[in-house]
Short mmCIF file of C-alpha atoms in Angstrom, two decimals:
data_model
loop_
_atom_site.label_atom_id
_atom_site.label_comp_id
_atom_site.label_asym_id
_atom_site.label_seq_id
_atom_site.Cartn_x
_atom_site.Cartn_y
_atom_site.Cartn_z
CA UNK A 1 221.63 58.60 104.15
CA UNK A 2 220.72 54.92 104.27
CA UNK A 3 221.71 52.41 101.60
CA UNK A 4 218.14 52.08 100.34
CA UNK A 5 217.63 55.83 99.93
CA UNK A 6 220.97 56.01 98.14
CA UNK A 7 219.90 53.12 95.91
CA UNK A 8 216.53 54.62 94.97
CA UNK A 9 217.74 58.15 94.28
CA UNK A 10 221.16 57.29 92.81
CA UNK A 11 219.89 57.71 89.20
CA UNK A 12 219.54 61.45 89.96
CA UNK A 13 223.35 61.71 89.87
CA UNK A 14 223.33 60.74 86.21
CA UNK A 15 220.36 63.01 85.44
CA UNK A 16 222.18 66.01 86.91
CA UNK A 17 225.38 65.29 84.97
CA UNK A 18 223.40 64.81 81.75
CA UNK A 19 221.61 68.13 82.28
CA UNK A 20 224.93 70.01 81.89
CA UNK A 21 226.10 68.21 78.73
CA UNK A 22 225.28 69.90 75.37
CA UNK A 23 222.65 68.10 73.27
CA UNK A 24 225.00 67.58 70.32
CA UNK A 25 227.61 65.65 72.35
CA UNK A 26 226.28 62.29 71.15
CA UNK A 27 229.10 60.04 72.37
CA UNK A 28 229.44 61.76 75.74
CA UNK A 29 225.69 61.60 76.37
CA UNK A 30 225.57 57.88 75.53
CA UNK A 31 228.59 57.15 77.72
CA UNK A 32 227.33 59.14 80.72
CA UNK A 33 223.79 57.79 80.32
CA UNK A 34 225.06 54.22 80.42
CA UNK A 35 227.61 54.75 83.19
CA UNK A 36 224.91 56.43 85.31
CA UNK A 37 223.06 53.11 85.53
CA UNK A 38 226.14 51.43 86.97
CA UNK A 39 225.83 53.46 90.20
CA UNK A 40 222.47 51.91 91.23
CA UNK A 41 223.75 48.53 89.94
CA UNK A 42 226.73 48.63 92.31
CA UNK A 43 224.61 49.90 95.22
CA UNK A 44 222.04 47.14 94.63
CA UNK A 45 224.72 44.46 94.95
CA UNK A 46 225.97 46.11 98.16
CA UNK A 47 222.38 46.07 99.46
CA UNK A 48 222.11 42.39 98.46
CA UNK A 49 225.34 41.61 100.31
CA UNK A 50 224.19 43.46 103.43
CA UNK A 51 220.79 41.69 103.34
CA UNK A 52 222.45 38.29 103.05
CA UNK A 53 224.68 39.23 105.99
CA UNK A 54 221.64 39.90 108.17
CA UNK A 55 221.84 43.73 108.21
CA UNK A 56 218.55 45.51 108.88
CA UNK A 57 218.20 47.93 105.95
CA UNK A 58 214.81 49.38 106.89
CA UNK A 59 214.54 53.16 107.08
CA UNK A 60 211.75 55.27 108.58
CA UNK A 61 211.41 59.07 108.59
CA UNK A 62 208.58 61.49 109.32
CA UNK A 63 206.95 62.66 106.09
CA UNK A 64 203.30 63.85 106.05
CA UNK A 65 200.91 64.73 108.88
CA UNK A 66 197.30 65.87 108.48
CA UNK A 67 193.91 65.76 110.18
CA UNK A 68 195.32 67.40 113.31
CA UNK A 69 197.82 64.58 113.68
CA UNK A 70 195.17 61.85 113.32
CA UNK A 71 196.78 60.63 110.10
CA UNK A 72 200.49 60.17 109.61
CA UNK A 73 202.30 58.97 106.51
CA UNK A 74 205.96 58.11 106.94
CA UNK A 75 208.80 57.77 104.47
CA UNK A 76 209.50 54.05 104.88
CA UNK A 77 211.87 51.93 102.83
CA UNK A 78 212.81 48.26 103.25
CA UNK A 79 213.41 45.07 101.28
CA UNK A 80 212.34 41.46 101.65
CA UNK A 81 213.67 38.59 99.55
CA UNK A 82 211.21 39.01 96.65
CA UNK A 83 211.63 42.80 96.52
CA UNK A 84 215.42 42.48 96.66
CA UNK A 85 215.48 40.10 93.69
CA UNK A 86 213.30 42.52 91.73
CA UNK A 87 215.66 45.36 92.69
CA UNK A 88 218.58 43.34 91.30
CA UNK A 89 216.55 42.51 88.18
CA UNK A 90 215.80 46.23 87.77
CA UNK A 91 219.40 47.41 88.04
CA UNK A 92 220.79 44.60 85.85
CA UNK A 93 218.23 44.97 83.04
CA UNK A 94 218.42 48.79 83.26
CA UNK A 95 222.20 48.78 82.77
CA UNK A 96 221.99 46.32 79.88
CA UNK A 97 219.09 48.26 78.34
CA UNK A 98 221.01 51.55 78.63
CA UNK A 99 223.91 49.86 76.85
CA UNK A 100 221.58 48.51 74.16
CA UNK A 101 220.21 52.04 73.67
CA UNK A 102 223.66 53.28 72.64
CA UNK A 103 223.33 51.43 69.33
CA UNK A 104 219.54 51.55 68.96
CA UNK A 105 218.43 55.10 69.86
CA UNK A 106 219.14 57.50 66.98
CA UNK A 107 218.09 60.93 68.26
CA UNK A 108 217.82 63.21 71.29
CA UNK A 109 220.05 61.08 73.52
CA UNK A 110 220.11 63.66 76.34
CA UNK A 111 216.36 63.67 77.01
CA UNK A 112 216.18 59.92 76.35
CA UNK A 113 218.65 59.04 79.11
CA UNK A 114 217.15 61.58 81.55
CA UNK A 115 213.70 60.00 81.11
CA UNK A 116 215.29 56.54 81.31
CA UNK A 117 217.02 57.28 84.63
CA UNK A 118 213.82 58.81 86.03
CA UNK A 119 212.05 55.57 85.09
CA UNK A 120 214.71 53.54 86.89
CA UNK A 121 214.31 55.72 89.98
CA UNK A 122 210.56 55.06 89.97
CA UNK A 123 210.98 51.29 89.58
CA UNK A 124 213.53 51.08 92.41
CA UNK A 125 211.18 53.11 94.62
CA UNK A 126 208.27 50.78 93.89
CA UNK A 127 210.17 47.68 95.00
CA UNK A 128 211.66 49.23 98.16
CA UNK A 129 208.59 51.07 99.50
CA UNK A 130 207.24 49.83 102.80
CA UNK A 131 204.40 52.33 102.74
CA UNK A 132 201.39 52.25 100.39
CA UNK A 133 201.41 55.98 99.65
CA UNK A 134 205.15 55.96 98.94
CA UNK A 135 204.59 52.91 96.72
CA UNK A 136 201.87 54.82 94.86
CA UNK A 137 204.08 57.89 94.37
CA UNK A 138 206.87 55.81 92.81
CA UNK A 139 204.31 53.78 90.81
CA UNK A 140 202.98 57.02 89.31
CA UNK A 141 206.53 58.21 88.69
CA UNK A 142 207.12 55.29 86.30
CA UNK A 143 204.16 56.30 84.11
CA UNK A 144 205.45 59.72 83.02
CA UNK A 145 208.90 58.80 81.62
CA UNK A 146 207.56 55.60 80.09
CA UNK A 147 204.87 57.59 78.25
CA UNK A 148 207.49 59.86 76.67
CA UNK A 149 209.97 57.03 75.97
CA UNK A 150 207.29 55.18 73.99
CA UNK A 151 205.69 58.21 72.33
CA UNK A 152 208.90 59.99 71.28
CA UNK A 153 211.36 57.21 70.42
CA UNK A 154 209.00 54.39 69.38
CA UNK A 155 208.04 53.00 65.99
CA UNK A 156 205.16 53.75 63.59
CA UNK A 157 202.20 53.68 66.00
CA UNK A 158 204.19 55.01 68.96
CA UNK A 159 201.74 57.74 69.96
CA UNK A 160 198.79 55.35 70.00
CA UNK A 161 200.83 52.88 72.07
CA UNK A 162 201.90 55.63 74.49
CA UNK A 163 198.33 56.83 75.06
CA UNK A 164 197.09 53.24 75.48
CA UNK A 165 199.79 52.70 78.08
CA UNK A 166 198.87 55.89 79.91
CA UNK A 167 195.10 55.33 79.86
CA UNK A 168 195.15 51.68 80.99
CA UNK A 169 197.80 52.18 83.66
CA UNK A 170 196.15 55.43 84.72
CA UNK A 171 192.93 53.51 85.41
CA UNK A 172 194.95 50.98 87.42
CA UNK A 173 196.55 53.83 89.36
CA UNK A 174 193.15 55.41 90.11
CA UNK A 175 191.91 52.11 91.54
CA UNK A 176 195.07 51.79 93.64
CA UNK A 177 194.64 55.32 95.00
CA UNK A 178 191.05 54.57 96.03
CA UNK A 179 192.16 51.32 97.72
CA UNK A 180 195.08 52.91 99.57
CA UNK A 181 193.03 55.95 100.66
CA UNK A 182 190.24 53.71 101.93
CA UNK A 183 192.70 51.59 103.91
CA UNK A 184 194.22 54.74 105.44
CA UNK A 185 190.80 56.09 106.38
CA UNK A 186 189.75 52.78 107.96
CA UNK A 187 192.95 51.87 109.79
CA UNK A 188 194.91 55.14 110.19
CA UNK A 189 198.08 53.64 108.71
CA UNK A 190 199.58 52.89 105.30
CA UNK A 191 202.55 50.90 106.61
CA UNK A 192 202.44 47.58 104.76
CA UNK A 193 203.52 45.38 107.68
CA UNK A 194 201.08 47.12 110.05
CA UNK A 195 198.22 46.69 107.56
CA UNK A 196 199.09 43.01 107.05
CA UNK A 197 198.89 42.54 110.82
CA UNK A 198 195.59 44.46 111.10
CA UNK A 199 194.00 42.46 108.26
CA UNK A 200 194.89 39.21 110.02
CA UNK A 201 192.93 40.20 113.12
CA UNK A 202 189.30 41.03 113.84
CA UNK A 203 188.94 44.78 113.50
CA UNK A 204 185.67 46.58 114.29
CA UNK A 205 185.95 48.87 111.26
CA UNK A 206 186.88 46.14 108.78
CA UNK A 207 184.36 43.53 107.68
CA UNK A 208 184.98 40.42 105.59
CA UNK A 209 183.08 42.02 102.69
CA UNK A 210 185.36 45.06 102.91
CA UNK A 211 188.47 42.85 102.73
CA UNK A 212 187.08 40.96 99.75
CA UNK A 213 186.20 44.22 97.99
CA UNK A 214 189.72 45.56 98.51
CA UNK A 215 191.24 42.29 97.23
CA UNK A 216 189.11 42.35 94.06
CA UNK A 217 190.10 45.99 93.47
CA UNK A 218 193.79 45.05 93.87
CA UNK A 219 193.33 42.14 91.47
CA UNK A 220 191.96 44.53 88.82
CA UNK A 221 194.57 47.26 89.46
CA UNK A 222 197.56 44.91 89.32
CA UNK A 223 195.80 42.80 86.67
CA UNK A 224 196.14 45.76 84.29
CA UNK A 225 199.87 45.84 84.90
CA UNK A 226 200.47 42.06 84.74
CA UNK A 227 198.38 42.03 82.38
CA UNK A 228 195.38 39.72 82.85
CA UNK A 229 193.19 39.10 79.78
CA UNK A 230 191.12 41.11 78.67
CA UNK A 231 193.24 43.98 80.03
CA UNK A 232 196.21 43.09 77.81
CA UNK A 233 195.69 44.99 74.53
CA UNK A 234 197.73 48.02 75.61
CA UNK A 235 200.69 45.79 76.47
CA UNK A 236 200.85 44.25 72.98
CA UNK A 237 200.83 47.74 71.40
CA UNK A 238 203.70 48.83 73.68
CA UNK A 239 205.80 45.72 72.96
CA UNK A 240 205.41 46.22 69.22
CA UNK A 241 205.81 50.00 68.98
CA UNK A 242 208.18 51.02 71.79
CA UNK A 243 211.93 51.19 71.04
CA UNK A 244 213.72 47.91 71.74
CA UNK A 245 215.71 49.19 74.74
CA UNK A 246 212.45 50.40 76.33
CA UNK A 247 210.64 47.13 75.61
CA UNK A 248 213.46 45.36 77.46
CA UNK A 249 212.54 47.45 80.52
CA UNK A 250 208.82 47.08 80.00
CA UNK A 251 208.76 43.31 79.45
CA UNK A 252 211.62 42.67 81.87
CA UNK A 253 210.60 44.82 84.84
CA UNK A 254 207.45 46.94 84.58
CA UNK A 255 205.10 43.99 83.98
CA UNK A 256 206.56 42.41 87.10
CA UNK A 257 205.11 45.20 89.25
CA UNK A 258 201.75 43.53 88.63
CA UNK A 259 203.02 40.17 89.89
CA UNK A 260 204.79 41.83 92.83
CA UNK A 261 201.68 43.76 93.86
CA UNK A 262 199.42 40.73 93.53
CA UNK A 263 201.71 38.57 95.70
CA UNK A 264 202.80 41.24 98.21
CA UNK A 265 199.46 43.04 98.73
CA UNK A 266 196.86 40.56 97.48
CA UNK A 267 198.11 37.21 98.75
CA UNK A 268 200.29 38.62 101.54
CA UNK A 269 197.69 40.95 103.04
CA UNK A 270 194.44 39.03 102.39
CA UNK A 271 195.34 35.30 102.44
CA UNK A 272 191.94 34.12 103.75
CA UNK A 273 190.03 36.11 101.12
CA UNK A 274 192.52 35.12 98.43
CA UNK A 275 191.81 31.46 99.16
CA UNK A 276 188.13 32.05 98.39
CA UNK A 277 188.93 33.39 94.92
CA UNK A 278 191.93 31.14 94.25
CA UNK A 279 189.95 29.03 91.73
CA UNK A 280 188.95 32.21 89.91
CA UNK A 281 192.60 33.33 89.84
CA UNK A 282 193.63 29.91 88.52
CA UNK A 283 191.00 30.11 85.75
CA UNK A 284 192.22 33.61 84.84
CA UNK A 285 195.73 32.16 84.74
CA UNK A 286 194.58 29.36 82.44
CA UNK A 287 192.89 31.85 80.12
CA UNK A 288 196.08 33.93 79.99
CA UNK A 289 198.23 30.87 79.39
CA UNK A 290 196.09 29.26 76.67
CA UNK A 291 194.57 32.31 74.96
CA UNK A 292 197.96 34.05 74.85
CA UNK A 293 199.54 30.90 73.42
CA UNK A 294 196.84 30.51 70.72
CA UNK A 295 197.24 34.15 69.70
CA UNK A 296 201.03 33.77 69.59
CA UNK A 297 200.57 30.69 67.40
CA UNK A 298 198.71 32.57 64.65
CA UNK A 299 200.95 35.65 64.54
CA UNK A 300 203.10 36.27 61.48
CA UNK A 301 205.42 38.86 63.03
CA UNK A 302 208.08 38.16 65.68
CA UNK A 303 207.27 41.06 68.03
CA UNK A 304 203.62 40.03 68.15
CA UNK A 305 204.65 36.40 68.82
CA UNK A 306 206.81 37.41 71.78
CA UNK A 307 204.26 39.96 73.05
CA UNK A 308 201.52 37.31 73.24
CA UNK A 309 204.12 34.93 74.66
CA UNK A 310 204.53 37.37 77.55
CA UNK A 311 200.76 37.38 78.10
CA UNK A 312 200.82 33.57 78.13
CA UNK A 313 203.77 33.33 80.53
CA UNK A 314 202.15 35.72 82.98
CA UNK A 315 199.38 33.13 83.20
CA UNK A 316 201.90 30.80 84.87
CA UNK A 317 202.47 33.46 87.55
CA UNK A 318 198.71 33.50 88.24
CA UNK A 319 198.56 29.69 88.34
CA UNK A 320 201.44 29.53 90.84
CA UNK A 321 199.92 32.19 93.09
CA UNK A 322 196.48 30.51 92.93
CA UNK A 323 198.02 27.26 94.25
CA UNK A 324 198.77 29.06 97.55
CA UNK A 325 201.42 26.56 98.64
CA UNK A 326 205.22 26.75 98.86
CA UNK A 327 205.95 25.23 95.45
CA UNK A 328 203.30 27.31 93.68
CA UNK A 329 204.26 30.67 95.19
CA UNK A 330 207.95 29.94 94.70
CA UNK A 331 207.24 29.01 91.08
CA UNK A 332 205.31 32.26 90.56
CA UNK A 333 208.20 34.30 91.96
CA UNK A 334 210.73 32.33 89.90
CA UNK A 335 208.61 32.91 86.80
CA UNK A 336 208.53 36.64 87.54
CA UNK A 337 212.34 36.84 87.68
CA UNK A 338 212.97 34.31 84.90
CA UNK A 339 210.57 35.89 82.42
CA UNK A 340 212.08 39.30 83.14
CA UNK A 341 215.45 38.07 81.86
CA UNK A 342 214.11 35.95 78.99
CA UNK A 343 211.71 38.60 77.65
CA UNK A 344 214.40 41.28 77.80
CA UNK A 345 216.77 39.07 75.77
CA UNK A 346 214.13 38.02 73.22
CA UNK A 347 213.18 41.62 72.46
CA UNK A 348 216.84 42.68 72.37
CA UNK A 349 217.57 40.04 69.71
CA UNK A 350 214.45 40.94 67.72
CA UNK A 351 215.55 44.59 67.89
CA UNK A 352 218.99 43.70 66.49
CA UNK A 353 217.35 41.66 63.73
CA UNK A 354 214.96 44.49 62.88
CA UNK A 355 217.80 47.00 62.77
CA UNK A 356 219.71 44.84 60.28
CA UNK A 357 216.83 43.80 58.02
CA UNK A 358 214.13 46.44 58.49
CA UNK A 359 211.54 43.71 59.01
CA UNK A 360 210.38 41.21 61.63
CA UNK A 361 207.78 39.49 59.43
CA UNK A 362 208.51 35.77 59.75
CA UNK A 363 207.79 35.01 56.07
CA UNK A 364 210.25 37.70 54.97
CA UNK A 365 213.06 36.14 56.99
CA UNK A 366 214.74 32.74 56.80
CA UNK A 367 218.17 31.14 56.86
CA UNK A 368 219.30 33.28 59.77
CA UNK A 369 221.53 30.44 61.02
CA UNK A 370 223.61 30.71 57.84
CA UNK A 371 223.63 34.50 57.47
CA UNK A 372 223.87 35.50 61.17
CA UNK A 373 224.88 32.34 63.08
CA UNK A 374 225.49 34.02 66.45
CA UNK A 375 222.17 35.85 66.40
CA UNK A 376 220.40 32.64 65.36
CA UNK A 377 222.11 30.68 68.13
CA UNK A 378 221.21 33.20 70.81
CA UNK A 379 217.62 33.42 69.55
CA UNK A 380 217.25 29.63 69.60
CA UNK A 381 218.78 29.36 73.11
CA UNK A 382 216.46 32.05 74.45
CA UNK A 383 213.44 30.38 72.87
CA UNK A 384 214.50 27.10 74.55
CA UNK A 385 214.64 28.94 77.90
CA UNK A 386 211.21 30.43 77.29
CA UNK A 387 209.60 27.07 76.50
CA UNK A 388 211.11 25.58 79.67
CA UNK A 389 214.14 23.53 78.58
CA UNK A 390 215.86 21.90 81.62
CA UNK A 391 219.01 23.79 82.56
CA UNK A 392 217.34 27.12 81.82
CA UNK A 393 215.49 29.38 84.26
CA UNK A 394 212.15 28.83 82.51
CA UNK A 395 212.14 25.14 83.40
CA UNK A 396 212.55 25.74 87.15
CA UNK A 397 209.74 28.31 87.32
CA UNK A 398 207.24 26.36 85.23
CA UNK A 399 207.98 23.08 87.00
CA UNK A 400 207.47 24.56 90.47
CA UNK A 401 204.34 26.53 89.53
CA UNK A 402 202.69 23.45 88.03
CA UNK A 403 203.90 21.23 90.88
CA UNK A 404 202.14 23.54 93.33
CA UNK A 405 198.98 23.67 91.19
CA UNK A 406 198.84 19.87 90.76
CA UNK A 407 198.80 19.55 94.57
CA UNK A 408 195.76 21.82 94.91
CA UNK A 409 193.85 21.83 91.59
CA UNK A 410 194.97 18.82 89.51
CA UNK A 411 192.29 19.19 86.80
CA UNK A 412 193.13 22.83 86.10
CA UNK A 413 196.83 21.97 86.22
CA UNK A 414 196.32 19.17 83.68
CA UNK A 415 194.51 21.58 81.35
CA UNK A 416 197.30 24.10 81.87
CA UNK A 417 199.93 21.69 80.58
CA UNK A 418 198.38 22.23 77.12
CA UNK A 419 199.82 25.72 77.36
CA UNK A 420 203.33 24.31 77.73
CA UNK A 421 202.84 22.25 74.56
CA UNK A 422 201.49 25.26 72.69
CA UNK A 423 204.43 27.35 73.91
CA UNK A 424 206.85 24.88 72.38
CA UNK A 425 204.88 24.89 69.11
CA UNK A 426 204.61 28.65 68.59
CA UNK A 427 208.17 29.42 69.72
CA UNK A 428 209.76 26.72 67.59
CA UNK A 429 207.56 27.65 64.61
CA UNK A 430 208.62 31.31 64.85
CA UNK A 431 212.29 30.84 65.68
CA UNK A 432 212.95 27.91 63.34
CA UNK A 433 211.06 29.80 60.65
CA UNK A 434 213.65 32.58 60.66
CA UNK A 435 216.75 30.53 61.50
CA UNK A 436 216.51 27.63 59.02
CA UNK A 437 215.48 27.17 55.39
CA UNK A 438 216.62 29.15 52.40
CA UNK A 439 218.47 32.32 53.27
CA UNK A 440 216.28 35.29 52.37
CA UNK A 441 217.74 38.18 50.43
CA UNK A 442 217.07 40.48 53.37
CA UNK A 443 219.68 38.55 55.37
CA UNK A 444 222.38 38.13 52.72
CA UNK A 445 225.60 39.93 53.61
CA UNK A 446 224.31 41.26 56.91
CA UNK A 447 226.63 41.69 59.87
CA UNK A 448 226.09 39.33 62.78
CA UNK A 449 225.64 40.48 66.38
CA UNK A 450 228.93 42.13 67.36
CA UNK A 451 230.90 44.34 69.74
CA UNK A 452 228.87 46.11 72.41
CA UNK A 453 225.73 44.26 71.30
CA UNK A 454 227.23 41.04 72.63
CA UNK A 455 227.56 42.33 76.21
CA UNK A 456 223.83 42.52 77.10
CA UNK A 457 223.09 39.37 75.06
CA UNK A 458 225.73 37.24 76.81
CA UNK A 459 225.02 38.73 80.25
CA UNK A 460 221.26 38.03 80.07
CA UNK A 461 221.82 34.50 78.75
CA UNK A 462 224.36 33.84 81.52
CA UNK A 463 221.83 34.82 84.21
CA UNK A 464 219.17 32.62 82.57
CA UNK A 465 221.52 29.61 82.61
CA UNK A 466 222.77 30.39 86.13
CA UNK A 467 219.24 30.31 87.56
CA UNK A 468 218.43 27.17 85.56
CA UNK A 469 221.51 25.27 86.70
CA UNK A 470 221.75 26.66 90.22
CA UNK A 471 218.26 27.83 91.36
CA UNK A 472 219.48 28.02 94.96
CA UNK A 473 220.86 31.45 94.03
CA UNK A 474 217.23 32.61 94.24
CA UNK A 475 215.74 30.25 96.83
CA UNK A 476 218.18 31.28 99.57
CA UNK A 477 217.16 34.92 99.20
CA UNK A 478 213.47 34.07 98.99
CA UNK A 479 213.30 31.78 102.01
CA UNK A 480 212.23 34.38 104.58
CA UNK A 481 209.71 35.93 102.20
CA UNK A 482 208.17 32.53 101.48
CA UNK A 483 207.98 31.66 105.16
CA UNK A 484 206.19 34.96 105.86
CA UNK A 485 203.67 34.43 103.05
CA UNK A 486 203.05 30.79 103.99
CA UNK A 487 202.62 31.74 107.64
CA UNK A 488 199.86 34.13 106.59
CA UNK A 489 198.23 31.43 104.46
CA UNK A 490 198.48 28.99 107.32
CA UNK A 491 200.86 26.63 105.51
#
């Protein structure tokens, strides 16, 4: 068994152990469920070490044959720099989210952790697949456990949020299946590298219109996941109604599948066609950035503020990709990783606050710095990272994305800077609104963040500062991926 296969399917070990533990063994189930996420975490760091050492981790096996041997789909795994960073993000956030669940999830821990580990398996498969059909299988695999995690353990409107998630992402999946099937029928392969090579050459069965049609379809399919406005309403419902530990996964990792797909398949496979719609992508990015920021500005509840903040920050990913140069693409990838950590921490802190007070309405809170100084400090630090304070990961990603966009589309970039100003306004308004002023009765005598809660909070903040202070930790891993993308673009 190769390291990548072991990595992807390692969550099954925990699922099997959990299956034999009685449902009423609360502490044992929580402990095993959390420890089970450490196996893929350890394997992911081994994979990272091997990749940095130059080891070829790719794996290919025979899988499906049909059409009298005319069509062949292989089981193919591999990792590039971008995928590897998302794998690490997945295992890190999954472990911290599983730990957070031990003090947030109040019922049916056995089925919760089994669904959770199945979700982790699907996410790891998505980022390591080197074959479109395999990618699609793992992509679909993430939908099922996420649907149950939202619908069963979420808040008041959990069922509505779960169905919205399933319907929107199901439509995205249907589009992906049509795209992948069409590519297989036209080219006879679903290997991603082979398809990238075929699309770069003149092929008798593939016209320019066909390539553009496929690219637009990919933009819509991954635009649902990112999400691109107006395909964002489901995401806000999920962020507000899913349990906190699940929102950490959703905001931290699942949304990033949209960015990954857009960069890997859209920009990587169709660079010439992408250039023709780059202005459109930049305008969509601007709409996301500004519209999301305006909506965040008028919200009166913290989860809604941070949900629309996620919509706004995904606009920066689109702006960086639309620039189609080294700084822009690197900024988009940085933003994907950085926002994964920041969003996970923001929603974790809001979840802790909600658990203590029973509310996240901004007007019902206040004086958090006096009542819960540690929570207030962490919330303020995370907000500073989100608005792009130097020394935090958010600054590096936003600076590079806008640097790339200013080189190619200075007018759109100048308009986009309004989004940065708005981000500072709505984040400071929300966070300062609950941290300073008169201490509300809801906060009096409450216990500050403590014990196990501190582990995921400190770990996520440490990664955010590490990337902000020492961004080379990402750029070294990304170098080969960037060179490959830029070579396709012609840069």
